[in-house]
MMTF fields as JSON, N, C-alpha, C and O atoms, coordinates in Angstrom:
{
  "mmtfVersion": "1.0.0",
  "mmtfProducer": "UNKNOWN",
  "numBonds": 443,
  "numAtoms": 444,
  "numGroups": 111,
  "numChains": 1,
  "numModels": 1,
  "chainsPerModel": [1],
  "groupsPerChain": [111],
  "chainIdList": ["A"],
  "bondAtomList": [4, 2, 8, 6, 12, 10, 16, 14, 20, 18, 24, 22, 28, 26, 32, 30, 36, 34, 40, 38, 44, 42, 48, 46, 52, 50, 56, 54, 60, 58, 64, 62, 68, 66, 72, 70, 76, 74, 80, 78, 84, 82, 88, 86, 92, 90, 96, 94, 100, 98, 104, 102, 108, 106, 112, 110, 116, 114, 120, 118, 124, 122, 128, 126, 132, 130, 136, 134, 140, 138, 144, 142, 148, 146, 152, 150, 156, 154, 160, 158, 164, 162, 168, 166, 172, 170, 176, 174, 180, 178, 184, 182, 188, 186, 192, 190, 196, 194, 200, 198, 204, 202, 208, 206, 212, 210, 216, 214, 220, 218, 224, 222, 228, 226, 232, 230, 236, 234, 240, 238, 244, 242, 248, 246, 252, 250, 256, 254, 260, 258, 264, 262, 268, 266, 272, 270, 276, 274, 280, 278, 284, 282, 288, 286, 292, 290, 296, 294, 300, 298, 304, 302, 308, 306, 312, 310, 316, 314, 320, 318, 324, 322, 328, 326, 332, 330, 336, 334, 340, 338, 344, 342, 348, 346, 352, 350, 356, 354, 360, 358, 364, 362, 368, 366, 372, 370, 376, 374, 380, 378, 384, 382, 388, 386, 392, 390, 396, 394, 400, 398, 404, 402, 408, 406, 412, 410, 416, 414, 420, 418, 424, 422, 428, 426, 432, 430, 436, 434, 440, 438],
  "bondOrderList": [1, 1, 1, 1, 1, 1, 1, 1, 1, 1, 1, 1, 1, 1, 1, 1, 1, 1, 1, 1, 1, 1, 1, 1, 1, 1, 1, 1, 1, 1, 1, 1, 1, 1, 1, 1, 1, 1, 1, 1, 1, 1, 1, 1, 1, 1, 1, 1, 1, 1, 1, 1, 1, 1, 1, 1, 1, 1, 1, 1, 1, 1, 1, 1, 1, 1, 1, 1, 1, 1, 1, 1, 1, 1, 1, 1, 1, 1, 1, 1, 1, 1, 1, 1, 1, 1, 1, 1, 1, 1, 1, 1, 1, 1, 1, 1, 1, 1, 1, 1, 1, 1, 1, 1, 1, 1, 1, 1, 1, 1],
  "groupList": [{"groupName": "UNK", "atomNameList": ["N", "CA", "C", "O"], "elementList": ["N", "C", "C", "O"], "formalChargeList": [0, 0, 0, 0], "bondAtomList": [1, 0, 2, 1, 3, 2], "bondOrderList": [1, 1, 2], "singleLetterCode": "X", "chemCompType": "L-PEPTIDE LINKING"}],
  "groupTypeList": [0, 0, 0, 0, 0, 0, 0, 0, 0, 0, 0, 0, 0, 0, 0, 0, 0, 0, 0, 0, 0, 0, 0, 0, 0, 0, 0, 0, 0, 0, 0, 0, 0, 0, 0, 0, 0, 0, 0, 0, 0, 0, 0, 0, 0, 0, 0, 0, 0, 0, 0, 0, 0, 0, 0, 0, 0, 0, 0, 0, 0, 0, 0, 0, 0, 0, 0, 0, 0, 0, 0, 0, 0, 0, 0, 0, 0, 0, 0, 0, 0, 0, 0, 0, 0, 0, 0, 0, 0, 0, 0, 0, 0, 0, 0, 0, 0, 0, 0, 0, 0, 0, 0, 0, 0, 0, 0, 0, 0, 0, 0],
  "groupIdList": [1, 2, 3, 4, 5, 6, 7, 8, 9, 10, 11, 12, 13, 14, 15, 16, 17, 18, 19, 20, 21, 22, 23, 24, 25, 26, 27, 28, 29, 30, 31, 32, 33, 34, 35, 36, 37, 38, 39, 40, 41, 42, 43, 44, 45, 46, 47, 48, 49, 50, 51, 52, 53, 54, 55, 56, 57, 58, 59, 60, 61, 62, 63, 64, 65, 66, 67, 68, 69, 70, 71, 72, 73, 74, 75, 76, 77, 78, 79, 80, 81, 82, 83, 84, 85, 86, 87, 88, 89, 90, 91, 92, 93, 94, 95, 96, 97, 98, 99, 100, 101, 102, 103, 104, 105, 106, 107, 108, 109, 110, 111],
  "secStructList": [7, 2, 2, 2, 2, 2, 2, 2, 2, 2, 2, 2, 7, 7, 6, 6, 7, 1, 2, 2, 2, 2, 2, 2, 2, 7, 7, 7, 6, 6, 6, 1, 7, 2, 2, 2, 2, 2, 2, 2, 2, 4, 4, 4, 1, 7, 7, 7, 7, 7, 7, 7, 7, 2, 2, 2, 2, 6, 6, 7, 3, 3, 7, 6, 6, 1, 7, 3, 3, 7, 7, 7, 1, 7, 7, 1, 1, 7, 7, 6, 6, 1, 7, 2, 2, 2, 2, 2, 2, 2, 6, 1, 7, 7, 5, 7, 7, 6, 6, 2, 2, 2, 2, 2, 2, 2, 2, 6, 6, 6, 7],
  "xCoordList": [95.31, 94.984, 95.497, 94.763, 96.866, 97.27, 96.735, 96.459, 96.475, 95.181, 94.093, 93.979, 92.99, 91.868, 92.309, 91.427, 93.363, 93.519, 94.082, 94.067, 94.595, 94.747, 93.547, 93.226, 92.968, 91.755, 90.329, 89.133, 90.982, 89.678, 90.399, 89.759, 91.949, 92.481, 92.006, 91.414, 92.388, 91.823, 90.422, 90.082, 89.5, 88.244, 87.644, 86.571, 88.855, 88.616, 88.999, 88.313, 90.399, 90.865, 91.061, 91.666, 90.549, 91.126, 91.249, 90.702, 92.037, 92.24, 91.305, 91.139, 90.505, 89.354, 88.114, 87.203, 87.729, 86.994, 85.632, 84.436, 86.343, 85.513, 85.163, 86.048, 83.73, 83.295, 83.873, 84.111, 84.193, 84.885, 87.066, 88.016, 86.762, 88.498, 88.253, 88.9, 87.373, 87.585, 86.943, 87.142, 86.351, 86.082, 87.069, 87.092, 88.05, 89.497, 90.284, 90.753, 90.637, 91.143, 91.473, 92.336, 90.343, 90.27, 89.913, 88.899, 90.8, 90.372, 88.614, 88.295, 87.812, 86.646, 86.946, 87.644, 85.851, 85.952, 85.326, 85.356, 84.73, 84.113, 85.166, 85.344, 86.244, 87.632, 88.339, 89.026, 88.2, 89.308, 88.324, 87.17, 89.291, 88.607, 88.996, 89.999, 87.79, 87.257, 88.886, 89.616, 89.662, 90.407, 91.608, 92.575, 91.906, 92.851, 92.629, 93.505, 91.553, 91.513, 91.468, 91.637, 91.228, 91.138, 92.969, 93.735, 92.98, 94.978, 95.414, 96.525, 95.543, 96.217, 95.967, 96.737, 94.259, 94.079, 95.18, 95.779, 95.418, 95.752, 97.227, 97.587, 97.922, 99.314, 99.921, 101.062, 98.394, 98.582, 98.44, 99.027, 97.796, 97.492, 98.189, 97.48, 99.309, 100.34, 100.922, 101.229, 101.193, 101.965, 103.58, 104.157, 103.983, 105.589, 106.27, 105.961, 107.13, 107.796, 108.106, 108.796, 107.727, 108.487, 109.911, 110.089, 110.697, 112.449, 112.168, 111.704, 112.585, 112.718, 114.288, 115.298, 114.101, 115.491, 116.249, 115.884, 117.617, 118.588, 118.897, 119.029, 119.054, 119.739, 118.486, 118.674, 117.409, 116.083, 115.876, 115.713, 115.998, 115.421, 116.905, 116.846, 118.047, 119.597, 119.232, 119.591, 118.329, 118.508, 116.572, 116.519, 115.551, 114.909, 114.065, 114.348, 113.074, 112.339, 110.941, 110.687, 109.979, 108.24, 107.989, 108.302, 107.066, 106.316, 104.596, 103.962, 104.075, 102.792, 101.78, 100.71, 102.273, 101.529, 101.561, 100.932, 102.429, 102.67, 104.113, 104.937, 104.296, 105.385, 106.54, 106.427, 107.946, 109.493, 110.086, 109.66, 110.842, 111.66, 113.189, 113.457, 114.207, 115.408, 115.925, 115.361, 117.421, 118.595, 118.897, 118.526, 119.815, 120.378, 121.629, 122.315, 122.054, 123.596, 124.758, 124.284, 125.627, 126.436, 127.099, 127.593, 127.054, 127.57, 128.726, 129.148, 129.097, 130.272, 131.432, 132.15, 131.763, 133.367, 133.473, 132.64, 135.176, 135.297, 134.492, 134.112, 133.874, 133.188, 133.871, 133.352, 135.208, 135.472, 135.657, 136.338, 135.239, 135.298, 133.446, 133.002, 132.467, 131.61, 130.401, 130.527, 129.525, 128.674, 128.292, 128.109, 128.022, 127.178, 125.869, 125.487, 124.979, 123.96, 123.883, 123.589, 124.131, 124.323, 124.519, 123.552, 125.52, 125.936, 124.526, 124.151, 124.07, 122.842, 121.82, 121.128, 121.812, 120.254, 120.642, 119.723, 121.89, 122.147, 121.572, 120.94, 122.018, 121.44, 119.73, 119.316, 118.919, 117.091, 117.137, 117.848, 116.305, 115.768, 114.392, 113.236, 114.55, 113.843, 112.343, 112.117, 111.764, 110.617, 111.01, 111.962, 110.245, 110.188, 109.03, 107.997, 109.319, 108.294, 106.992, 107.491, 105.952, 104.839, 105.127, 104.466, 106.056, 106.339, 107.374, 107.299, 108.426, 109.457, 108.603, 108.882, 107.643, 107.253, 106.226, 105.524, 106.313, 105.431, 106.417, 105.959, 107.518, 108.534, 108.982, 109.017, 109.291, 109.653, 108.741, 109.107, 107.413, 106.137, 107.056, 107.809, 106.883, 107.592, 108.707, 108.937, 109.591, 110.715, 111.061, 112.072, 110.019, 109.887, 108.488, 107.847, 108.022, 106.437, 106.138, 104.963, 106.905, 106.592, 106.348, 105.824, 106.993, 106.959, 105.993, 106.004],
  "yCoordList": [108.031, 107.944, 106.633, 106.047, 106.045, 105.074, 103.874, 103.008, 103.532, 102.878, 102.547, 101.405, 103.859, 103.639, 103.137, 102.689, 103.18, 103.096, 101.347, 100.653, 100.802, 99.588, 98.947, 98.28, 99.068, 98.428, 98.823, 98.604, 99.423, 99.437, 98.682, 97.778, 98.643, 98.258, 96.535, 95.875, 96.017, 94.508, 93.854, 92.672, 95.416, 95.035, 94.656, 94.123, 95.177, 95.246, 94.049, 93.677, 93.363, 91.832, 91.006, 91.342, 89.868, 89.211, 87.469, 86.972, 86.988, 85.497, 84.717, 83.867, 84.614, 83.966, 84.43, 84.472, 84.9, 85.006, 83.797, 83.961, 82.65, 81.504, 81.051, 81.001, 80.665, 80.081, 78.793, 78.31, 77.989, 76.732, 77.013, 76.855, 77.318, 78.082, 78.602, 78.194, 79.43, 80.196, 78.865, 78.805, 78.247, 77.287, 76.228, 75.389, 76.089, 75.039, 75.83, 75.321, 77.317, 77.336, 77.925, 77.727, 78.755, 79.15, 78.555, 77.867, 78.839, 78.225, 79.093, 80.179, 78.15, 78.67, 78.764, 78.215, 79.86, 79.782, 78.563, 78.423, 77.725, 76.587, 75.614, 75.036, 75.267, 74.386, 75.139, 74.405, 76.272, 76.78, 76.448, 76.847, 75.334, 74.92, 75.997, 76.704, 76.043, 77.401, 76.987, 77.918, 75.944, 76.458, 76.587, 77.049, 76.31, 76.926, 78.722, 79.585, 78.82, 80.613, 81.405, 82.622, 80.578, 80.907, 81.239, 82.188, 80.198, 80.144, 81.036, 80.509, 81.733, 82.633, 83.966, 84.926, 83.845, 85.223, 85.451, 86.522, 84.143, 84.108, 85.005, 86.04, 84.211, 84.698, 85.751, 86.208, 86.14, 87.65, 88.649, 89.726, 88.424, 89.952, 89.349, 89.549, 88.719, 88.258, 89.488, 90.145, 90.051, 90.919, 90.631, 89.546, 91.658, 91.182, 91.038, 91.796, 90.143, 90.009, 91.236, 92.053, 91.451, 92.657, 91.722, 90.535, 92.881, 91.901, 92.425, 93.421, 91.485, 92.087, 92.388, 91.802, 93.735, 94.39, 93.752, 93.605, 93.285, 92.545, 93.11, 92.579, 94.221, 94.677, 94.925, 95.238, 94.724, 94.555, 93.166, 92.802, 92.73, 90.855, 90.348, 89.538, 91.051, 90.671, 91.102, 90.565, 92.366, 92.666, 92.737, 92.81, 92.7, 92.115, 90.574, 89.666, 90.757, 89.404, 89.687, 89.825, 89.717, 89.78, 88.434, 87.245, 89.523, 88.569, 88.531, 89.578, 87.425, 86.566, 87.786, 87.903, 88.897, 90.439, 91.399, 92.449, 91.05, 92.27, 92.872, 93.324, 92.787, 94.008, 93.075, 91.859, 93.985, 93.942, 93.493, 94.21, 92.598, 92.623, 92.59, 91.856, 93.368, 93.287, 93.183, 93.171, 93.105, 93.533, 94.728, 95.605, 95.143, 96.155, 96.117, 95.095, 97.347, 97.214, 97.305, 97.228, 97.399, 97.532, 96.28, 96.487, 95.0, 93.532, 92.804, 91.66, 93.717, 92.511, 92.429, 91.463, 93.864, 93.95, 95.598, 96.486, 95.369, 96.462, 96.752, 97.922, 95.751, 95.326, 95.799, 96.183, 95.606, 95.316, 96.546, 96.358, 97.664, 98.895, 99.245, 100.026, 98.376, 99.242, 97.84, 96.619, 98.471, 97.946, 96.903, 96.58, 96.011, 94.738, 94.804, 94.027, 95.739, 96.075, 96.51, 95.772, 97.47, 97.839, 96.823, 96.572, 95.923, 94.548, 93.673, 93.354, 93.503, 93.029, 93.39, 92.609, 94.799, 95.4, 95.335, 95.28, 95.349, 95.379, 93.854, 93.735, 92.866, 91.457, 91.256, 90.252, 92.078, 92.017, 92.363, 93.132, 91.677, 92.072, 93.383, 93.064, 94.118, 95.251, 95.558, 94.742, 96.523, 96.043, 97.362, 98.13, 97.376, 98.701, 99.377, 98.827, 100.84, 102.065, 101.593, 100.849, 101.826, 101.859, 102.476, 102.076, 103.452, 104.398, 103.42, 103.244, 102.902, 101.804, 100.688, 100.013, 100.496, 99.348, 99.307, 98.363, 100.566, 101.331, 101.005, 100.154, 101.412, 101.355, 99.796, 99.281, 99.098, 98.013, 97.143, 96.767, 96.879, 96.738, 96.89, 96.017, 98.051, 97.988, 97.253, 96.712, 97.186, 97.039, 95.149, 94.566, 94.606, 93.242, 92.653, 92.117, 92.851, 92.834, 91.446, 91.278, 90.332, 89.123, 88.312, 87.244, 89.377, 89.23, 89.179, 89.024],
  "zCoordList": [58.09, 56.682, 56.085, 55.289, 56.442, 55.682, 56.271, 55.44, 57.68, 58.232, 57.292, 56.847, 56.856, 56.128, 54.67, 53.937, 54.31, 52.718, 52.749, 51.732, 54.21, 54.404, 54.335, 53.351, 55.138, 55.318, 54.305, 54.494, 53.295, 52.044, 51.414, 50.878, 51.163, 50.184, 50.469, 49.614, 51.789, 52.562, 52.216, 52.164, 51.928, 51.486, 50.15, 49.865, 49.271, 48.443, 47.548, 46.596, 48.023, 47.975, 49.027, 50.045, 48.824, 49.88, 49.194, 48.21, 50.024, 49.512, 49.816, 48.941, 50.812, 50.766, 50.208, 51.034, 48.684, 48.37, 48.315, 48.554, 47.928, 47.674, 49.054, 49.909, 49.371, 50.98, 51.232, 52.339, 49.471, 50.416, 50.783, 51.549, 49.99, 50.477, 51.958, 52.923, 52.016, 53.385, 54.933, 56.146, 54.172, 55.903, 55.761, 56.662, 54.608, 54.859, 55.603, 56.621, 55.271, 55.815, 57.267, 58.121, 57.116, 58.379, 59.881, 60.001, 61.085, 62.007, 62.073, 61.59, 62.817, 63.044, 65.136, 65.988, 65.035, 66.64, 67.627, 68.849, 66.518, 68.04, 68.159, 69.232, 66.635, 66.777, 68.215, 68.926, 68.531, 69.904, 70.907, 71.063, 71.787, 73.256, 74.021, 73.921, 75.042, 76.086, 76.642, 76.302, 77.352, 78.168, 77.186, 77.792, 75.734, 75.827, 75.392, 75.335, 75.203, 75.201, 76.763, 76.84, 77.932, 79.151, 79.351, 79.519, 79.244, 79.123, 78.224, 78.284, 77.594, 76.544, 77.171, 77.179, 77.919, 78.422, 79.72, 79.823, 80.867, 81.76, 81.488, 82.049, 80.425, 80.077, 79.706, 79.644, 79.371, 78.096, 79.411, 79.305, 80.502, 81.398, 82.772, 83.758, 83.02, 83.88, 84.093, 83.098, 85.489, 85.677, 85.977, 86.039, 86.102, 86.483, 87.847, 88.766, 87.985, 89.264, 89.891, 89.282, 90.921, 92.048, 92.717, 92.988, 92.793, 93.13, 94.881, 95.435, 95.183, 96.803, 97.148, 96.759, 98.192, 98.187, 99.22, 100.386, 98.576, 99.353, 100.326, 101.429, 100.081, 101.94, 103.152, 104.327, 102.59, 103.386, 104.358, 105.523, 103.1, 103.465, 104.565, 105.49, 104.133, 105.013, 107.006, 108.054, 106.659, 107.635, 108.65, 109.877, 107.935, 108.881, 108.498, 107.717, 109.318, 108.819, 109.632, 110.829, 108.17, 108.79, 109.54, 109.488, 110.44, 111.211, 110.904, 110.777, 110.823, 110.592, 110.973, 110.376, 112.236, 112.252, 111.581, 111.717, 110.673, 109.566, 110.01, 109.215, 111.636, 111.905, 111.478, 111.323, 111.266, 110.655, 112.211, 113.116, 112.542, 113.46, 112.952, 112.001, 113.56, 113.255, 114.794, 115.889, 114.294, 115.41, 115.678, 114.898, 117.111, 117.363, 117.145, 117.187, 116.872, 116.392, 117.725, 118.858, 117.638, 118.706, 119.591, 120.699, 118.996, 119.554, 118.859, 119.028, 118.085, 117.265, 117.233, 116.975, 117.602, 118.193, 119.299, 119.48, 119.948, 120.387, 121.165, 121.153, 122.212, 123.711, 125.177, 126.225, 124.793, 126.197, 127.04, 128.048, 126.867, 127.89, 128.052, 128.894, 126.926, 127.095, 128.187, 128.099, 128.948, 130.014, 129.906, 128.733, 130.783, 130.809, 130.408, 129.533, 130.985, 130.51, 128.753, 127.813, 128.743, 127.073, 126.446, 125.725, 126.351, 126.139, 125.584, 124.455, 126.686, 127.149, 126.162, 125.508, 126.134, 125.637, 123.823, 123.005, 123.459, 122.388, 121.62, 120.57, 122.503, 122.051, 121.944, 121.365, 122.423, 122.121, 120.67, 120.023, 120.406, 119.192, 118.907, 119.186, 118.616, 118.298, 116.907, 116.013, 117.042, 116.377, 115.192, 115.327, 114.304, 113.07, 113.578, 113.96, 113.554, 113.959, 112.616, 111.772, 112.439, 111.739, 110.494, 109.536, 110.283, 109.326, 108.073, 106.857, 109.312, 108.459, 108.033, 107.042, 108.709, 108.046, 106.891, 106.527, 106.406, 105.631, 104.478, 103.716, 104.187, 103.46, 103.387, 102.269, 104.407, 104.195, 103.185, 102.072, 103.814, 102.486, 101.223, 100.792, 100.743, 99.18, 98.948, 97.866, 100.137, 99.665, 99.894, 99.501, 100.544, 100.455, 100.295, 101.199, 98.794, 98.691, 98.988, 99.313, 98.971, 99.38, 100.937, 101.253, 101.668, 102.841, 103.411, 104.632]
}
């Protein structure tokens, strides 16, 4: 209601009554150049940054196939009773199941 009683009340006065008052002062639409209204649109429907998750990006890194490669755990201390092999297999680098890398996606959309 207070909408319609605005906009009769708008109709009913306005400051540009006179046509030469109203083309001083008003911008007209052919004075606005196409790119800067292209540009205003660009700015106005910009979405927002996605943050990528730190303890993601710390611990793997995409590959150019889409898949996540990380490390295995088990190499950094408190070695010396456990196998050469194990040792060994702990130092390959390992791939993310299809499912993690389902999750990872979100969680490093830039990747």
């Amino acid at each position: 209601m207070a909408s319609f009683i605005r906009s009769t009340m708008a109709l009913a006065w306005s400051p540009f009554k006179s046509t030469a008052l109203a083309t001083a002062s008003r911008p007209t639409t052919a004075s606005v150049s196409p790119a800067t209204s292209v540009l205003c649109n660009t700015v106005r429907y910009m979405s927002y940054k996605l943050k990528t998750n730190s303890a993601a990006k710390k611990r793997f890194v995409a590959l150019p196939s889409g898949k996540f490669k990380h490390w295995r755990s088990g190499k950094r201390h408190i070695n010396t009773g456990m196998d050469r092999g194990r040792l060994n297999k702990a130092g390959i680098a390992a791939y993310a199941t299809p499912r993690q890398s389902k999750h990872l996606r979100r969680l490093m959309p830039y990747a």
